[in-house]
Amino acid sequence: MSKKRHQNLLTKSLRNSRFLLRILILSTIYQHRENKGLQRIYLLSMEQLSLIPPALRSSRTLHFPKILRERYNLLVPRQEDGLIVLALYQKIRAGTIERSFPERIIIETIKQVYVELGMTSARGEETQKYDETLHRLLRHFLDKNIEEKTYQLSAYAENFCDMLEREVHTAINPSQIQKTFTDLLMLLSVKLENMEDFRHWYHTQFFKHKNDISAQLRSLQNQIEETIEQLNELVKNEQDNFREMLIGCEALLDRVKEQADKLSSAFSSKDDIKQLLDDATLTDEFEFREMKREVRLYFKDIELRLINVSHTIDRIKPKINKLYNDFEKRDFDRKIESFLIYMLKNSTSKFGRSKKLVGRTVHDVEITLPKNIQTKDIYMDRSKLLTLDYMQLLEPPPVQLQSHDFDEEDLKRQAMIRQQQIDRERRIEHWYEKISSDLEKKKKVNFGEYYYQILHKDNDFEQAIKTATLVLKEFTKKEGFEVSVSEEFVLDPKQPNIGIWKMQVKNTGS
Amino acid sequence: MENASKKYGFLETDEAENLFAELDFMLKSGQHIQNYPHQTEFFIFLEKYEDEIRLYYKNLFHVQLVGKGTDYTRYFFLDMDEESRGIVKSRAKKLAPEYTLLGILLLKIHRIDKYFINDIYVPDFIQLIKSNEEYKNYIYGLFAKRREKEATEIDESTIDEWVRNSLMQFERLGWIHFDPRNKELFEIMPSIDRLFTMYSYEIHNIDRLIDETNAIEETTGGLYPVEGGDGAE
């Protein structure tokens, strides 16, 4: 991370003073144990803070210790003061100045910070301003060695700087977290005998470590946010080293994910802590139950945050892949886009009559591609329509042909039979005509006579019978004629085996 | 004879009995086959006997079985090569200009925008086309000879019709696939890339094409012969 960026983050954190107040109070208690007076104050405030949630829930007024309210503005430094302290802290750590330093160093640092923040003072006012700043810092952040006339950062200042740095840039250390949990667990196992011990565990060990753990998680989240910011920058501004930066971002995310996984397994002993609390005999105590609830809520919160980290990364990853692809294809994509616009812009259209379709009318448009672009062939050996119905129309199923076999030799016989039938029909017709004309003359005929004549002349039973049928049928329905049949046989000596009912046809019309 | 039967051994498999008639029909209808649920069987069969099937089409029909893409983007289709182009010209069909235009638009969406990851709802798609600042004016110009704001119902229907007809054509080609349960939803198939391979020369040389066109425009003062009758601008 660049120095400036780091500074920006620190500045941001400084503004968040309410939040700082909380972490300062919660975390400094441990380090300030030597300072007995202070310890008492902080322990007091700790006690109070631990009881704040119920107070908040019941909307009661808050009762901060008076001393905290009065000193707030000195304990939580204004932005420029905080940065001055931080600059001194970093200089000492880097070895550019000694742990004990003369006033000159402080003034120099004040000047540097003011320049950095663009805070200029009118001529002649500077000295006074430096002096005021120095005095403010002396209340909590600087210790003065009166004999040697040198200054040192107070333990509070060191803690303050440490907290700031940890908040914005904590080294993720899963093995450390694991150790922390083991310690917490071990201590808890011997602090569950009475309420006082447990209270101590809760307010000191748990609260201290809780902040370490939270800091680690916040750090993970910050890393992700930074990476997202970088990615956004990358997308917005096309940079020359796009690919390298993308690889960097991806590696960073991989690392965050890996750390999240490690942290997740490092947190596994929290379940043992929960178990210990559940098994404790102190459950009857209201205060215990409240504290236990806080612990459980906290663990739950950690879990959710870890899951959230993983989810965020899972969501970013595909986008990074897309960026990669985009990079690879950027030129290519630009060309496809240009091609599309080119085609749309330079194609032309011709309009025919409007077409009426079901429920709508459309223009009949004939599109022509730009002159230098050809339409392309697609191999298509079949109709473009795939629907089976249509294909059946195109290729109907084969018709079943019936084979007709002819027996040539038999044809003559068949022709002869047919000829005989035709001849018979002619003869029947002839006899019918004859009977009809006789009836005109005689008024009455006996069909039997004709019958035997037919048999005698043509020697054809079938012909005789068919003639009889025809005569009966025709004259029965013919107006002016009457047919009578009596049950007496008309016989012919020449045809001894045949007999026929006596049938008479009378002409009644004329 | 024995050699010959081994050459197209795939024809004698059980799979071929079940699949090949339809697969052959699909391929010869110009359809592209890819590894998507509705075509998986055919795709697996093609991959399994790829070489034999290629020979089969090459020797007996003088067309190439082409496989493009890798893994999930792999697809097969029949195409004419330089050699067969003359012989089987009659078996080719031109992709109509209006289909070509919509195809390139789909290709652009598929490869660049990826607005829709899976299914595209046809009305959404039409809406997108009609509202895209980059190209909507060209589209209204082509299909309505009007600007979007002046478009009538007939103009709107014409564009809808163009989109829907093109999509139907693309489904026949296997470039998209409509959800069988909801015919208003479709998915772009990997084989839409075929259109890219068809125009890859033009796409790679688009800058030169634009320059050339601009040069013509300059020499003619931007005047083109007026095409079409009514309302030509």
XYZ file of C-alpha atoms in Angstrom:
743
model
C 0.000 0.000 0.000
C 1.353 3.446 -0.856
C 2.266 5.776 1.956
C -0.377 8.274 0.938
C -3.068 5.698 0.799
C -2.122 4.445 4.223
C -2.270 7.977 5.501
C -5.710 8.438 4.010
C -6.999 5.395 5.743
C -5.593 6.549 9.024
C -7.208 9.918 8.530
C -10.525 8.276 7.832
C -10.219 6.245 11.002
C -9.359 9.313 13.006
C -12.594 10.930 11.996
C -14.463 8.021 13.367
C -13.918 9.183 16.890
C -16.889 7.566 18.519
C -15.710 4.216 17.341
C -12.202 5.000 18.478
C -13.405 5.849 21.919
C -14.810 2.416 22.236
C -11.735 0.548 21.104
C -9.408 2.803 23.048
C -11.218 2.180 26.261
C -11.643 -1.484 25.709
C -8.133 -2.160 24.653
C -6.001 0.079 26.786
C -7.111 -1.387 30.029
C -4.703 -4.244 29.739
C -1.663 -2.228 28.875
C -2.302 0.354 31.565
C -2.370 -1.976 34.440
C 0.797 -0.385 35.810
C -0.927 2.946 35.955
C -3.104 2.090 38.883
C -5.131 5.276 38.912
C -5.999 4.939 35.295
C -6.678 1.273 35.613
C -9.330 2.018 38.156
C -10.994 4.520 35.847
C -10.976 2.169 32.918
C -12.119 -0.769 34.930
C -14.943 1.387 36.105
C -15.846 2.374 32.615
C -15.531 -1.228 31.545
C -18.001 -2.263 34.148
C -20.333 0.409 33.004
C -19.895 -0.412 29.345
C -20.655 -4.031 29.875
C -23.943 -2.970 31.288
C -24.734 -0.554 28.550
C -26.702 -2.911 26.339
C -29.530 -3.427 28.855
C -29.527 0.298 29.572
C -29.798 1.042 25.875
C -32.527 -1.472 25.491
C -34.539 0.145 28.221
C -33.751 3.664 26.904
C -32.442 4.811 30.220
C -30.108 7.784 30.203
C -26.423 7.006 29.948
C -24.121 7.838 32.830
C -20.591 8.258 31.591
C -17.989 8.919 34.248
C -17.558 12.642 34.506
C -13.838 12.428 34.000
C -14.324 10.674 30.660
C -16.659 13.335 29.393
C -14.294 16.125 30.429
C -11.208 14.568 28.971
C -12.750 13.181 25.869
C -11.272 15.796 23.547
C -7.828 15.199 25.006
C -8.028 11.408 24.931
C -9.330 11.319 21.393
C -7.069 13.685 19.501
C -8.137 15.940 16.696
C -6.963 14.853 13.230
C -3.755 16.892 13.102
C -2.743 15.923 16.649
C -3.364 12.254 15.977
C -1.289 12.356 12.832
C 1.556 14.112 14.634
C 1.639 11.399 17.283
C 1.453 8.749 14.585
C 4.295 10.356 12.636
C 6.470 10.384 15.751
C 5.585 6.757 16.453
C 6.533 5.719 12.939
C 9.787 7.683 13.037
C 10.818 5.955 16.261
C 9.918 2.571 14.858
C 11.877 3.298 11.684
C 14.850 4.369 13.828
C 15.073 7.862 12.358
C 14.709 9.318 15.847
C 15.493 8.040 19.312
C 12.847 6.968 21.788
C 13.656 10.150 23.681
C 13.650 13.167 21.434
C 14.097 16.909 21.846
C 11.343 19.463 21.355
C 12.837 20.425 18.007
C 11.788 17.054 16.581
C 8.208 17.617 17.727
C 8.038 21.067 16.116
C 9.443 19.654 12.877
C 6.839 16.938 12.851
C 4.046 19.401 13.584
C 5.208 21.485 10.616
C 5.322 18.461 8.349
C 1.815 17.373 9.290
C 0.408 20.878 8.811
C 1.936 21.062 5.353
C 0.563 17.641 4.509
C -2.909 18.688 5.622
C -2.648 22.047 3.881
C -3.033 23.916 7.150
C -1.245 27.198 6.869
C -1.061 29.726 9.608
C -0.574 33.463 9.356
C 2.940 34.714 9.929
C 3.808 35.101 13.570
C 1.013 32.808 14.655
C 2.967 29.634 13.965
C 4.995 29.565 17.125
C 1.926 30.039 19.235
C 0.145 27.271 17.385
C 3.051 24.850 17.797
C 3.149 25.681 21.455
C -0.573 25.009 21.924
C -0.321 21.721 20.080
C 2.599 20.592 22.210
C 0.686 21.385 25.367
C -2.381 19.475 24.228
C -0.256 16.446 23.420
C 1.454 16.582 26.784
C -1.822 15.771 28.528
C -1.977 12.161 27.335
C 0.321 11.499 24.411
C 3.724 12.869 25.388
C 5.748 12.397 28.561
C 8.334 15.028 29.366
C 11.601 14.179 31.079
C 12.192 17.345 33.036
C 15.847 16.680 33.851
C 16.995 15.858 30.353
C 14.512 18.193 28.674
C 13.513 15.431 26.284
C 10.165 13.927 25.372
C 8.814 10.401 24.975
C 5.587 9.004 23.569
C 3.343 7.893 26.406
C 2.202 4.267 26.640
C -1.267 5.552 25.754
C 0.124 7.199 22.610
C 1.876 3.998 21.602
C -1.302 2.023 22.120
C -3.289 4.575 20.243
C -0.946 4.331 17.237
C -0.847 0.599 17.461
C -4.631 0.455 17.429
C -4.856 2.770 14.460
C -2.429 0.720 12.456
C -4.037 -2.511 13.386
C -7.420 -1.164 12.437
C -6.352 -0.238 8.953
C -3.683 -2.779 8.286
C -3.573 -5.845 10.419
C -1.379 -8.689 9.407
C -3.651 -11.668 9.234
C -2.294 -14.271 11.552
C -4.440 -17.357 11.869
C -1.959 -19.273 14.005
C -1.912 -16.362 16.435
C -5.701 -16.420 16.548
C -5.666 -20.121 17.197
C -3.291 -19.549 20.074
C -5.524 -16.768 21.385
C -8.478 -19.074 21.395
C -6.562 -21.804 23.118
C -5.565 -19.294 25.813
C -9.127 -18.047 26.148
C -10.354 -21.579 26.495
C -7.704 -22.547 28.999
C -8.296 -19.480 31.145
C -12.033 -19.899 30.994
C -11.811 -23.466 32.261
C -10.378 -22.201 35.543
C -12.547 -19.081 35.765
C -15.934 -20.675 35.915
C -15.930 -21.378 39.620
C -17.362 -18.093 40.762
C -18.825 -14.987 39.247
C -15.899 -12.759 40.097
C -13.451 -14.951 38.199
C -15.728 -15.184 35.256
C -16.293 -11.434 35.246
C -12.552 -11.016 35.099
C -12.274 -13.421 32.202
C -15.058 -11.660 30.382
C -13.834 -8.106 30.894
C -10.161 -8.697 30.404
C -9.245 -11.771 28.375
C -12.352 -11.992 26.303
C -12.618 -8.286 25.550
C -8.978 -7.983 24.677
C -8.924 -10.963 22.407
C -12.249 -10.124 20.960
C -10.656 -7.015 19.554
C -7.735 -8.936 18.136
C -10.127 -11.268 16.366
C -12.340 -8.476 15.115
C -9.300 -6.626 13.880
C -8.285 -9.621 11.826
C -11.710 -9.881 10.272
C -11.878 -6.188 9.581
C -8.522 -6.454 7.991
C -9.789 -9.166 5.654
C -12.758 -7.046 4.763
C -10.558 -4.036 4.181
C -8.336 -6.016 1.875
C -11.337 -7.046 -0.153
C -12.617 -3.494 -0.304
C -9.241 -2.255 -1.421
C -9.090 -4.892 -4.117
C -12.557 -3.989 -5.332
C -11.537 -0.348 -5.416
C -8.467 -1.229 -7.441
C -10.532 -3.321 -9.819
C -12.989 -0.502 -10.321
C -10.144 1.867 -11.033
C -8.793 -0.655 -13.471
C -12.059 -0.904 -15.331
C -12.617 2.835 -15.382
C -9.181 3.840 -16.581
C -7.588 1.705 -19.191
C -4.123 1.242 -17.841
C -1.085 0.020 -19.674
C -0.271 -2.663 -17.159
C -3.902 -3.797 -16.999
C -3.059 -7.450 -17.199
C -0.388 -7.332 -14.501
C -2.668 -5.398 -12.190
C -5.458 -7.843 -12.769
C -3.174 -10.722 -11.904
C -2.195 -8.802 -8.765
C -5.816 -8.317 -7.748
C -6.637 -11.921 -8.350
C -3.670 -13.111 -6.301
C -4.719 -10.757 -3.524
C -8.227 -12.165 -3.468
C -6.919 -15.704 -3.519
C -4.855 -14.839 -0.503
C -7.763 -13.231 1.321
C -9.854 -16.293 0.652
C -7.116 -18.568 1.873
C -6.772 -16.491 5.028
C -10.497 -16.531 5.584
C -10.443 -20.299 5.376
C -7.541 -20.495 7.797
C -9.214 -18.096 10.198
C -12.328 -20.145 9.952
C -10.525 -23.244 11.125
C -8.585 -21.232 13.724
C -11.929 -20.214 15.208
C -12.946 -23.795 15.687
C -12.173 -23.761 19.429
C -14.954 -21.223 19.933
C -17.260 -24.223 20.019
C -15.339 -25.534 23.034
C -15.761 -22.188 24.718
C -19.491 -22.250 24.048
C -19.621 -25.754 25.462
C -17.752 -24.762 28.605
C -20.143 -21.866 29.144
C -23.135 -24.116 28.659
C -21.826 -26.597 31.192
C -20.958 -23.947 33.775
C -22.659 -23.993 37.161
C -23.031 -20.224 37.136
C -26.036 -20.373 34.833
C -28.317 -19.256 37.638
C -26.660 -15.855 37.684
C -28.409 -13.281 35.546
C -25.151 -11.454 34.897
C -23.536 -14.685 33.728
C -26.326 -15.394 31.361
C -26.093 -11.884 29.936
C -22.355 -12.201 29.421
C -22.692 -15.651 27.978
C -25.247 -14.316 25.547
C -22.807 -11.590 24.483
C -20.092 -14.175 23.916
C -22.358 -16.335 21.826
C -23.601 -13.375 19.817
C -20.063 -12.344 19.183
C -19.073 -15.767 17.917
C -22.099 -15.845 15.704
C -21.142 -12.481 14.313
C -17.641 -13.747 13.517
C -19.043 -16.721 11.690
C -21.338 -14.559 9.614
C -18.559 -12.181 8.778
C -16.297 -14.999 7.641
C -19.038 -16.406 5.463
C -19.605 -12.953 4.100
C -15.934 -12.646 3.194
C -16.071 -15.905 1.265
C -19.269 -14.919 -0.482
C -17.906 -11.578 -1.515
C -14.874 -13.225 -3.023
C -17.010 -15.794 -4.787
C -18.997 -12.973 -6.291
C -15.939 -11.022 -7.441
C -14.084 -13.951 -8.953
C -16.290 -14.443 -12.010
C -16.124 -10.733 -12.679
C -12.350 -10.885 -12.643
C -12.473 -13.769 -15.091
C -14.679 -11.661 -17.288
C -12.168 -8.832 -17.076
C -9.445 -11.221 -18.186
C -11.525 -12.333 -21.114
C -12.421 -8.774 -21.894
C -8.784 -7.879 -21.924
C -7.928 -10.720 -24.238
C -10.854 -9.946 -26.437
C -10.923 -6.206 -26.073
C -9.621 -5.504 -29.533
C -11.646 -8.295 -30.991
C -14.814 -7.086 -29.274
C -14.300 -3.589 -30.513
C -14.111 -5.001 -34.004
C -17.323 -6.989 -33.644
C -19.065 -3.875 -32.356
C -17.716 -1.825 -35.239
C -18.750 -4.541 -37.652
C -22.291 -4.601 -36.303
C -22.647 -0.839 -36.553
C -21.073 -0.887 -39.994
C -23.541 -3.515 -41.193
C -26.556 -1.736 -39.738
C -25.450 1.645 -40.989
C -24.585 0.617 -44.537
C -27.275 -1.963 -45.259
C -30.164 -0.672 -47.303
C -33.823 -1.584 -47.490
C -36.552 -1.574 -50.103
C -40.206 -1.444 -49.161
C -42.949 -3.359 -50.905
C -46.649 -3.367 -50.082
C -47.603 -3.867 -46.468
C -48.412 -7.432 -45.527
C -51.421 -8.317 -43.449
C -50.680 -11.086 -41.015
C -52.840 -12.504 -38.286
C -53.490 -9.678 -35.851
C -50.880 -7.331 -37.284
C -49.688 -5.587 -40.395
C -46.022 -5.327 -41.317
C -43.948 -3.724 -44.031
C -42.624 -6.026 -46.687
C -38.970 -5.119 -46.358
C -36.176 -6.369 -48.529
C -32.793 -5.843 -46.924
C -29.550 -5.597 -48.870
C -26.223 -5.871 -47.095
C -23.511 -3.274 -47.757
C -21.987 -3.607 -51.204
C -18.680 -5.003 -49.996
C -20.251 -7.597 -47.692
C -21.545 -10.829 -49.129
C -24.296 -13.023 -47.806
C -22.931 -16.400 -46.738
C -23.887 -19.911 -47.716
C -25.114 -22.515 -45.322
C -25.117 -26.126 -46.438
C -28.719 -27.172 -46.611
C -29.608 -30.311 -48.440
C -33.206 -30.294 -47.365
C -36.090 -28.013 -46.980
C -35.436 -25.378 -44.390
C -38.581 -26.487 -42.606
C -38.082 -29.219 -40.142
C -41.623 -29.887 -39.133
C -42.581 -33.426 -39.963
C -46.013 -32.521 -41.289
C -44.483 -30.406 -43.926
C -41.932 -33.007 -44.844
C -44.670 -35.522 -45.321
C -46.213 -33.207 -47.868
C -42.944 -32.952 -49.675
C -42.241 -36.624 -49.574
C -45.543 -38.474 -49.303
C -45.373 -42.127 -48.315
C -45.196 -44.473 -51.360
C -48.533 -45.595 -52.773
C -49.161 -49.352 -52.557
C -49.512 -50.596 -56.110
C -51.769 -53.571 -56.718
C -50.440 -56.021 -59.267
C -52.895 -57.114 -61.972
C -52.102 -60.457 -63.528
C -53.724 -61.386 -66.832
C -54.240 -64.917 -68.055
C -53.879 -64.378 -71.785
C -55.011 -67.829 -72.745
C -58.249 -67.404 -70.888
C -59.012 -64.088 -72.535
C -60.792 -65.725 -75.484
C -63.029 -67.694 -73.231
C -63.848 -64.611 -71.175
C -64.573 -62.664 -74.380
C -66.855 -65.441 -75.612
C -68.807 -65.509 -72.343
C -69.178 -61.792 -72.426
C -70.363 -61.970 -76.057
C -72.941 -64.604 -75.122
C -74.207 -62.375 -72.335
C -74.546 -59.474 -74.733
C -76.341 -61.676 -77.302
C -78.725 -62.965 -74.630
C -79.526 -59.449 -73.524
C -80.303 -58.562 -77.134
C -82.563 -61.597 -77.494
C -84.342 -60.797 -74.219
C -84.893 -57.333 -75.583
C -86.205 -58.840 -78.839
C -88.713 -61.054 -77.028
C -89.863 -58.228 -74.822
C -90.461 -56.085 -77.873
C -92.326 -58.953 -79.523
C -94.615 -59.472 -76.506
C -95.213 -55.724 -76.283
C -96.236 -55.442 -79.959
C -98.421 -58.574 -79.726
C -100.165 -57.061 -76.738
C -101.024 -53.991 -78.753
C -102.727 -56.253 -81.280
C -104.244 -59.016 -79.175
C -105.194 -57.249 -75.958
C -104.172 -60.381 -74.044
C -101.242 -62.768 -74.212
C -100.257 -65.915 -72.367
C -96.693 -65.667 -71.326
C -96.393 -69.454 -71.216
C -96.537 -69.664 -74.990
C -93.681 -67.292 -75.426
C -91.778 -69.066 -72.734
C -91.848 -72.323 -74.565
C -91.079 -70.584 -77.839
C -87.947 -69.100 -76.277
C -86.909 -72.446 -74.964
C -87.631 -74.050 -78.251
C -85.955 -71.508 -80.439
C -82.977 -70.405 -78.394
C -82.690 -73.377 -76.069
C -81.706 -71.067 -73.191
C -83.385 -71.428 -69.805
C -81.695 -68.431 -68.341
C -82.859 -66.310 -71.247
C -86.411 -67.553 -70.863
C -86.495 -66.899 -67.137
C -84.896 -63.458 -67.460
C -87.435 -62.569 -70.143
C -90.236 -63.711 -67.841
C -88.863 -61.586 -65.016
C -88.499 -58.556 -67.250
C -92.044 -58.928 -68.673
C -93.562 -59.338 -65.204
C -91.609 -56.415 -63.807
C -92.274 -54.023 -66.667
C -95.959 -54.747 -67.279
C -96.874 -54.836 -63.614
C -95.934 -51.200 -63.188
C -96.842 -50.108 -66.740
C -100.090 -48.146 -66.872
C -102.844 -49.715 -68.941
C -101.619 -53.282 -68.473
C -102.490 -55.959 -66.009
C -100.590 -59.078 -65.083
C -102.329 -62.073 -63.581
C -100.768 -65.277 -62.392
C -102.880 -68.381 -61.662
C -101.636 -71.501 -60.041
C -102.182 -73.805 -62.949
C -99.338 -75.147 -65.007
C -98.918 -74.374 -68.632
C -97.157 -77.374 -70.104
C -95.514 -78.151 -73.384
C -95.309 -81.696 -74.684
C -91.908 -80.944 -76.228
C -90.502 -79.961 -72.875
C -91.906 -82.683 -70.631
C -89.810 -81.753 -67.592
C -90.748 -78.101 -67.435
C -93.816 -76.363 -66.179
C -94.734 -72.720 -65.692
C -97.557 -70.948 -63.867
C -100.140 -69.538 -66.119
C -99.248 -65.873 -66.570
C -101.466 -63.560 -68.560
C -100.829 -59.966 -69.518
C -103.863 -57.910 -70.507
C -103.928 -54.631 -72.319
C -106.607 -52.696 -70.446
C -105.669 -49.277 -71.700
C -106.897 -49.338 -75.259
C -16.099 -55.299 -49.104
C -14.890 -55.940 -45.632
C -12.786 -52.796 -45.691
C -15.681 -50.796 -46.924
C -17.902 -51.946 -44.098
C -15.241 -51.052 -41.536
C -14.830 -47.605 -43.021
C -18.338 -46.622 -41.982
C -18.569 -49.008 -39.080
C -20.607 -46.478 -37.088
C -23.579 -47.209 -39.336
C -23.784 -50.696 -37.933
C -23.894 -49.675 -34.296
C -27.027 -49.752 -32.175
C -26.656 -46.040 -31.552
C -26.777 -45.387 -35.268
C -30.001 -47.316 -35.540
C -31.569 -45.011 -32.990
C -29.921 -41.750 -33.881
C -28.335 -41.550 -37.243
C -31.414 -41.012 -39.395
C -32.384 -37.978 -37.379
C -28.838 -36.749 -36.969
C -28.272 -36.988 -40.699
C -31.479 -35.101 -41.285
C -30.486 -32.405 -38.792
C -27.042 -31.949 -40.283
C -28.337 -31.861 -43.812
C -30.936 -29.307 -42.780
C -28.061 -27.036 -41.844
C -28.437 -27.555 -38.118
C -25.476 -27.146 -35.790
C -25.049 -29.753 -33.063
C -23.568 -28.988 -29.663
C -23.358 -30.511 -26.242
C -26.582 -29.089 -24.846
C -29.294 -31.223 -23.245
C -31.568 -31.210 -26.287
C -28.740 -32.397 -28.544
C -26.478 -34.292 -26.179
C -27.165 -37.752 -27.641
C -26.330 -36.603 -31.139
C -23.303 -34.687 -29.968
C -21.869 -37.679 -28.104
C -22.482 -39.904 -31.114
C -20.738 -37.399 -33.374
C -17.751 -37.100 -31.076
C -17.471 -40.857 -30.720
C -17.438 -41.618 -34.445
C -16.217 -38.226 -35.610
C -13.589 -39.543 -38.046
C -15.801 -42.178 -39.593
C -18.742 -39.832 -39.951
C -16.467 -37.236 -41.496
C -15.291 -39.760 -44.079
C -18.860 -40.809 -44.728
C -19.996 -37.307 -45.593
C -16.798 -36.507 -47.422
C -16.850 -39.576 -49.654
C -20.549 -39.967 -50.226
C -21.859 -36.411 -50.156
C -18.744 -34.313 -50.842
C -19.284 -32.179 -47.784
C -17.169 -31.570 -44.724
C -18.239 -32.420 -41.207
C -16.703 -29.512 -39.317
C -16.103 -29.430 -35.555
C -15.294 -26.079 -33.949
C -14.730 -24.778 -30.438
C -13.530 -26.684 -27.403
C -15.216 -28.419 -24.498
C -18.575 -26.839 -23.812
C -18.363 -24.533 -26.778
C -17.736 -27.338 -29.272
C -20.203 -27.728 -32.116
C -20.531 -29.663 -35.388
C -22.052 -28.796 -38.739
C -21.809 -29.680 -42.423
C -20.038 -27.277 -44.715
C -18.761 -27.149 -48.233
C -15.043 -26.892 -48.756
C -13.369 -25.328 -51.763
C -13.427 -28.641 -53.565
C -17.077 -29.409 -53.015
C -18.350 -25.875 -53.443
C -18.766 -26.304 -57.189
C -20.215 -29.786 -57.025
C -22.902 -29.276 -54.428
C -23.610 -25.598 -54.870
C -27.285 -26.317 -55.333
C -27.428 -27.747 -51.835
C -26.467 -24.474 -50.236
C -28.738 -21.731 -49.083
C -27.811 -18.129 -48.453
C -28.397 -16.735 -45.028
C -30.836 -13.905 -45.771
C -29.435 -10.402 -45.146
C -31.994 -9.635 -42.454
C -31.087 -12.821 -40.611
C -27.410 -11.998 -40.988
C -27.966 -8.624 -39.321
C -29.822 -10.052 -36.343
C -27.261 -12.840 -36.090
C -24.409 -10.379 -35.747
C -26.412 -8.541 -33.131
C -26.910 -11.751 -31.176
C -23.254 -12.595 -31.602
C -22.307 -9.227 -30.193
C -24.590 -9.685 -27.206
C -23.333 -13.207 -26.661
C -19.636 -12.455 -26.907
C -19.428 -8.963 -25.539
C -22.371 -7.737 -23.502
C -23.498 -10.967 -21.927
C -26.494 -9.009 -20.722
C -28.340 -12.238 -20.249
C -26.474 -15.118 -18.793
C -28.962 -17.858 -19.471
C -32.387 -17.514 -20.952
C -33.383 -14.491 -22.927
C -37.013 -13.448 -22.889
C -37.994 -12.523 -26.423
C -39.931 -9.355 -25.509
C -36.942 -8.199 -23.428
C -34.657 -8.856 -26.322
C -36.852 -6.864 -28.699
C -37.030 -4.074 -26.151
C -33.264 -4.056 -25.830
C -32.834 -3.775 -29.586
C -35.363 -0.993 -29.832
C -33.885 1.000 -27.005
C -30.157 0.595 -27.517
C -28.739 4.039 -28.129
C -25.924 2.696 -30.253
C -27.947 1.076 -32.969
C -31.664 1.637 -32.526
C -31.705 4.483 -35.059
C -30.121 2.328 -37.730
C -32.664 -0.397 -37.095
C -35.644 1.934 -37.291
C -34.064 3.432 -40.395
C -33.779 0.046 -42.075
C -37.120 -1.451 -41.120
C -39.302 1.617 -40.881
C -37.404 4.390 -42.648
C -38.289 6.525 -39.678
C -36.791 7.519 -36.419
C -37.839 5.652 -33.322
C -39.957 8.518 -32.016
C -41.998 8.694 -35.212
C -42.495 4.944 -35.524
C -46.020 3.676 -36.157
C -47.542 0.417 -35.045
C -46.725 -1.151 -38.406
C -43.101 -0.087 -38.005
C -42.921 -1.628 -34.548
C -44.568 -4.835 -35.784
C -42.108 -5.017 -38.658
C -39.173 -4.973 -36.281
C -40.858 -7.525 -34.010
C -41.488 -9.719 -37.030
C -37.884 -9.405 -38.152
C -36.595 -10.436 -34.746
C -39.011 -13.317 -34.317
C -38.529 -14.696 -37.813
C -34.776 -14.497 -37.452
C -34.906 -16.282 -34.108
C -36.984 -19.039 -35.665
C -34.454 -19.379 -38.440
C -31.636 -19.521 -35.892
C -33.397 -22.231 -33.982
C -33.515 -24.296 -37.160
C -29.792 -23.733 -37.508
C -29.189 -24.678 -33.889
C -27.700 -21.273 -33.077
C -30.256 -20.687 -30.369
C -32.581 -22.967 -28.475
C -36.088 -22.153 -27.340
C -37.226 -23.461 -23.992
C -39.725 -26.201 -24.904
C -41.883 -25.206 -21.951
C -41.894 -21.512 -22.741
C -41.478 -20.550 -26.339
C -40.743 -16.958 -25.380
C -37.469 -17.936 -23.730
C -34.376 -18.823 -25.649
C -30.736 -19.468 -24.979
C -27.856 -18.570 -27.258
C -25.905 -21.674 -28.254
C -22.141 -21.779 -28.713
C -22.618 -22.345 -32.431
C -23.716 -18.733 -32.899
C -19.963 -18.372 -33.299
C -20.350 -19.910 -36.744
C -21.487 -16.500 -37.889
C -18.258 -15.087 -36.585
C -16.176 -17.624 -38.509
C -18.177 -16.778 -41.632
C -17.362 -13.100 -41.330
C -14.024 -13.355 -39.574
C -12.186 -11.781 -42.502
C -14.527 -8.816 -42.594
C -14.459 -8.441 -38.808
C -10.675 -8.498 -38.627
C -10.458 -5.977 -41.423
C -13.340 -3.813 -40.307
C -11.162 -0.743 -39.817
C -10.014 -0.929 -43.417
C -13.599 -1.498 -44.599
C -14.777 1.577 -42.726
C -11.911 3.643 -44.138
C -12.721 2.514 -47.652
C -16.392 3.300 -47.240
C -15.579 6.702 -45.820
C -13.263 7.368 -48.745
C -16.086 6.554 -51.177
C -18.386 8.790 -49.221
C -15.888 11.618 -49.503
C -15.436 11.238 -53.248
C -19.162 11.034 -53.884
C -19.958 13.681 -51.335
C -21.902 11.129 -49.373
C -24.412 10.627 -52.176
C -25.707 7.162 -52.772
C -28.247 6.054 -55.320
C -31.639 6.268 -53.681
C -33.107 2.873 -53.102
C -36.700 2.030 -52.494
C -39.746 4.125 -53.141
C -41.785 5.763 -50.455
C -40.365 7.878 -47.743
C -36.703 7.283 -48.613
C -34.655 9.911 -46.895
